């Protein structure tokens, strides 16, 4: 495969990973596995649990329990993305061998930098987003290190500082890491802390672990690919948050886990012991 991230881009990534959002460029936009028809066929081959799609004309903040189905099949949603006013994500594309190869080739170009900074690159995953014009992905956060590559159309990712409780309260983190939803509560006053990343085909943006964000597609249909991975640090941060939920339920006011490079291992180990005991009970 042709090199996707050139030497200068890999150097830019090395300067900023893992905590600083930054723009990258890539050479993936014309890949045959990423056309609309190829993605429609992929969507029809994935397990139901690996597909999420709904109406795209949503507010920035949305109730996770709202009925937002679009009434179409996933294949029809993708094939008619220019007119159906919808948003779709194909999760864990690495389940399909040719897409697994594509994902690992992409991440392989960055793996030396990743592992020099945050250790072993764990659980590589890929997510493809197919969106109608002007579709909105509501305000949320994700537990992975993430690069969003824009392939077709344009979109604006609006990011907020990771780890700042103004944008995602500690209680919300704790709820997510003990089984809650990733969508966050939006308030208009949060917009003052935003950074907008406007992406055209061939551009990408790095998203730190748990950095809150929302996304708005431009006036044409959009295809984007998220390549993600975990690290020992990201797992420790997640497990420490889960342990804090127990402390909070006991009436305590626990300190939030530290951001990278803090290891957060004492609370993480405590949660892992509790989880193991629950699993064996």
Coordinates of C-alpha atoms in Angstrom, one line a residue:
X1 CA 0.0 0.0 0.0
X2 CA 1.2 3.5 -0.7
X3 CA 2.4 5.4 2.3
X4 CA -0.5 7.2 4.0
X5 CA 1.3 9.4 6.4
X6 CA 4.5 11.0 5.1
X7 CA 7.7 11.6 7.1
X8 CA 6.7 15.2 8.0
X9 CA 3.3 14.2 9.2
X10 CA 4.7 11.4 11.3
X11 CA 7.1 13.9 12.9
X12 CA 4.1 16.2 13.6
X13 CA 2.3 13.4 15.3
X14 CA 5.4 12.5 17.4
X15 CA 5.6 16.1 18.6
X16 CA 2.0 16.2 19.8
X17 CA 1.0 12.6 20.8
X18 CA -0.7 11.7 23.1
X19 CA -2.3 14.8 24.7
X20 CA -2.4 17.6 22.1
X21 CA -5.0 17.8 19.3
X22 CA -3.4 18.5 16.0
X23 CA -4.1 18.4 12.2
X24 CA -2.6 15.8 10.0
X25 CA -2.7 15.0 6.3
X26 CA -3.1 11.6 4.7
X27 CA -3.2 9.9 1.3
X28 CA -6.2 7.5 1.8
X29 CA -9.1 9.4 0.1
X30 CA -9.3 7.3 -3.0
X31 CA -9.0 3.8 -1.5
X32 CA -11.4 1.2 -3.2
X33 CA -12.5 -0.2 0.1
X34 CA -13.8 3.2 1.1
X35 CA -16.3 4.0 -1.7
X36 CA -20.0 4.3 -0.9
X37 CA -20.9 1.0 -2.6
X38 CA -18.0 -0.9 -0.8
X39 CA -19.2 0.5 2.5
X40 CA -22.8 -0.4 1.8
X41 CA -21.7 -4.0 1.2
X42 CA -19.5 -3.9 4.3
X43 CA -22.4 -2.7 6.4
X44 CA -24.6 -5.6 5.2
X45 CA -21.9 -8.1 6.3
X46 CA -21.3 -6.8 9.8
X47 CA -23.1 -8.1 12.9
X48 CA -26.1 -5.9 14.0
X49 CA -24.1 -4.9 17.1
X50 CA -21.5 -3.3 14.9
X51 CA -23.9 -1.0 13.2
X52 CA -25.4 2.2 14.5
X53 CA -27.4 4.6 12.3
X54 CA -30.1 7.2 12.8
X55 CA -31.4 10.6 11.7
X56 CA -28.7 13.1 11.2
X57 CA -30.6 16.3 11.7
X58 CA -30.1 16.2 15.5
X59 CA -29.2 18.9 18.1
X60 CA -25.7 19.1 19.5
X61 CA -27.0 17.7 22.7
X62 CA -29.4 14.7 22.5
X63 CA -31.2 12.5 25.0
X64 CA -29.5 9.0 24.6
X65 CA -33.0 7.4 25.0
X66 CA -34.6 9.4 22.2
X67 CA -36.1 7.6 19.2
X68 CA -33.9 8.8 16.4
X69 CA -34.2 5.9 13.9
X70 CA -34.5 6.8 10.2
X71 CA -36.7 4.0 8.9
X72 CA -34.2 2.6 6.4
X73 CA -31.9 -0.4 6.3
X74 CA -28.2 0.3 6.9
X75 CA -27.4 -0.5 3.2
X76 CA -30.0 1.8 1.9
X77 CA -28.9 4.5 4.4
X78 CA -25.4 4.4 3.0
X79 CA -26.4 4.2 -0.7
X80 CA -28.8 7.1 -0.3
X81 CA -26.7 9.2 2.1
X82 CA -26.9 12.2 -0.1
X83 CA -30.7 12.5 0.4
X84 CA -31.8 10.5 3.5
X85 CA -30.6 13.0 6.1
X86 CA -28.9 10.4 8.2
X87 CA -25.7 9.4 10.0
X88 CA -24.2 5.9 10.2
X89 CA -21.2 4.3 11.8
X90 CA -19.7 0.9 11.0
X91 CA -17.9 -0.3 14.1
X92 CA -15.0 -2.6 14.4
X93 CA -14.3 -2.9 10.7
X94 CA -11.3 -5.0 11.6
X95 CA -13.8 -8.0 11.9
X96 CA -13.5 -8.2 8.1
X97 CA -10.1 -9.4 7.0
X98 CA -9.4 -6.9 4.2
X99 CA -10.4 -4.0 6.5
X100 CA -8.3 -5.4 9.3
X101 CA -5.3 -5.4 6.9
X102 CA -6.0 -1.8 6.0
X103 CA -6.3 -0.7 9.6
X104 CA -3.1 -2.4 10.7
X105 CA -1.2 -0.9 7.7
X106 CA -2.4 2.6 8.7
X107 CA -1.5 2.2 12.4
X108 CA 1.7 0.4 11.5
X109 CA 3.0 3.7 10.1
X110 CA 2.5 5.4 13.5
X111 CA 3.2 2.4 15.7
X112 CA 6.9 3.3 16.5
X113 CA 5.8 6.8 17.7
X114 CA 2.9 5.4 19.7
X115 CA 4.8 2.7 21.5
X116 CA 7.7 5.0 22.2
X117 CA 5.3 7.4 24.0
X118 CA 2.5 5.3 25.6
X119 CA 3.8 1.7 25.4
X120 CA 2.2 -1.2 23.5
X121 CA -0.5 -0.2 21.0
X122 CA -3.5 -2.2 22.3
X123 CA -6.9 -3.1 20.7
X124 CA -6.6 -1.4 17.3
X125 CA -10.1 -0.7 16.0
X126 CA -11.6 1.1 13.0
X127 CA -14.9 3.0 12.7
X128 CA -16.3 4.4 9.4
X129 CA -18.8 7.3 9.5
X130 CA -21.1 7.9 6.5
X131 CA -23.1 11.1 6.9
X132 CA -25.7 13.1 4.9
X133 CA -25.1 16.8 4.3
X134 CA -25.4 18.9 7.5
X135 CA -25.6 15.8 9.7
X136 CA -24.7 16.2 13.4
X137 CA -22.9 13.8 15.7
X138 CA -24.0 14.9 19.2
X139 CA -21.6 16.0 22.0
X140 CA -19.8 12.9 23.4
X141 CA -16.5 11.5 24.4
X142 CA -14.6 8.2 23.6
X143 CA -12.1 6.1 25.6
X144 CA -9.6 5.5 22.8
X145 CA -6.7 7.4 21.2
X146 CA -8.2 8.4 17.9
X147 CA -7.3 9.9 14.5
X148 CA -10.3 10.9 12.4
X149 CA -9.4 10.9 8.6
X150 CA -11.7 12.7 6.3
X151 CA -12.2 10.9 3.0
X152 CA -15.1 12.5 1.2
X153 CA -17.0 15.8 1.8
X154 CA -16.2 18.1 4.7
X155 CA -16.9 18.2 8.4
X156 CA -16.1 20.3 11.4
X157 CA -15.0 18.5 14.6
X158 CA -15.5 20.8 17.6
X159 CA -13.2 19.6 20.4
X160 CA -13.0 20.6 24.1
X161 CA -10.2 20.1 26.6
X162 CA -9.8 16.5 27.8
X163 CA -10.0 15.9 31.5
X164 CA -11.5 19.3 32.3
X165 CA -14.7 18.8 34.5
X166 CA -16.3 21.9 33.0
X167 CA -16.9 20.0 29.8
X168 CA -17.4 16.5 31.2
X169 CA -18.0 16.3 34.9
X170 CA -16.2 13.6 36.9
X171 CA -19.5 11.9 37.7
X172 CA -20.2 11.6 34.0
X173 CA -16.8 9.9 33.4
X174 CA -17.5 7.5 36.3
X175 CA -21.0 6.7 34.9
X176 CA -19.6 6.0 31.4
X177 CA -16.9 3.7 32.7
X178 CA -19.4 1.7 34.7
X179 CA -21.8 1.1 31.8
X180 CA -23.3 4.5 31.0
X181 CA -23.8 6.3 27.7
X182 CA -21.0 8.3 26.0
X183 CA -23.2 11.2 25.1
X184 CA -22.7 14.3 27.2
X185 CA -25.0 17.0 28.4
X186 CA -24.6 20.1 26.2
X187 CA -24.9 23.7 27.5
X188 CA -24.5 26.6 25.2
X189 CA -22.0 28.3 27.5
X190 CA -19.6 25.5 26.8
X191 CA -19.0 26.8 23.3
X192 CA -16.6 29.4 24.6
X193 CA -14.0 26.7 25.2
X194 CA -14.2 25.0 21.8
X195 CA -11.6 24.5 19.1
X196 CA -13.0 23.9 15.6
X197 CA -11.1 21.5 13.3
X198 CA -12.4 22.0 9.8
X199 CA -11.6 18.9 7.7
X200 CA -11.4 18.5 3.9
X201 CA -10.7 15.2 2.1
X202 CA -7.0 14.3 2.7
X203 CA -7.0 16.0 6.2
X204 CA -7.3 14.4 9.7
X205 CA -7.3 15.4 13.3
X206 CA -6.0 13.7 16.4
X207 CA -8.4 13.3 19.3
X208 CA -6.9 12.7 22.8
X209 CA -8.5 10.0 25.1
X210 CA -11.9 11.3 26.4
X211 CA -11.7 14.7 24.8
X212 CA -15.3 15.9 24.5
X213 CA -16.4 16.7 20.9
X214 CA -19.3 17.1 18.5
X215 CA -19.2 17.0 14.7
X216 CA -21.1 18.8 11.9
X217 CA -21.0 17.7 8.3
X218 CA -20.7 20.2 5.5
X219 CA -23.0 20.7 2.5
X220 CA -22.0 17.4 0.8
X221 CA -22.2 13.8 1.9
X222 CA -19.3 12.8 4.1
X223 CA -17.2 9.7 4.6
X224 CA -14.7 9.5 7.5
X225 CA -12.5 6.8 9.1
X226 CA -11.5 6.7 12.7
X227 CA -8.5 4.6 13.5
X228 CA -8.2 4.0 17.2
X229 CA -6.1 2.2 19.8
X230 CA -5.8 1.9 23.6
X231 CA -2.8 2.0 25.9
X232 CA -2.1 0.8 29.4
X233 CA -2.5 4.4 30.5
X234 CA -5.9 4.8 28.9
X235 CA -7.1 1.5 30.6
X236 CA -5.7 2.7 33.9
X237 CA -7.5 6.0 33.6
X238 CA -10.8 4.2 32.8
X239 CA -10.5 1.8 35.7
X240 CA -9.5 4.6 38.1
X241 CA -12.7 6.4 37.1
X242 CA -14.8 3.3 37.7
X243 CA -13.2 2.9 41.2
X244 CA -14.0 6.5 41.9
X245 CA -17.7 5.8 41.2
X246 CA -17.6 3.4 44.2
X247 CA -15.9 6.0 46.4
X248 CA -18.5 8.6 45.4
X249 CA -21.4 6.3 46.2
X250 CA -19.9 5.8 49.6
X251 CA -20.1 9.6 50.2
X252 CA -16.6 10.5 49.4
X253 CA -15.4 13.1 46.9
X254 CA -12.6 11.3 45.1
X255 CA -9.8 13.1 43.2
X256 CA -10.0 12.7 39.4
X257 CA -7.3 10.5 37.8
X258 CA -4.3 12.3 36.4
X259 CA -3.9 12.7 32.7
X260 CA -1.0 11.2 30.8
X261 CA 1.7 10.3 31.9
X262 CA 0.1 9.7 35.4
X263 CA -0.4 6.0 35.7
X264 CA -3.4 5.9 38.1
X265 CA -2.5 2.3 39.0
X266 CA -3.6 2.1 42.7
X267 CA -7.2 2.8 41.9
X268 CA -7.0 0.9 38.7
X269 CA -5.8 -2.3 40.4
X270 CA -8.5 -1.8 43.1
X271 CA -11.2 -1.7 40.5
X272 CA -9.8 -4.7 38.7
X273 CA -9.9 -6.7 41.9
X274 CA -13.5 -5.7 42.5
X275 CA -14.5 -6.6 38.9
X276 CA -12.8 -10.0 39.2
X277 CA -14.5 -10.7 42.5
X278 CA -17.9 -9.7 41.0
X279 CA -17.2 -12.0 38.0
X280 CA -16.4 -15.0 40.2
X281 CA -19.4 -14.4 42.5

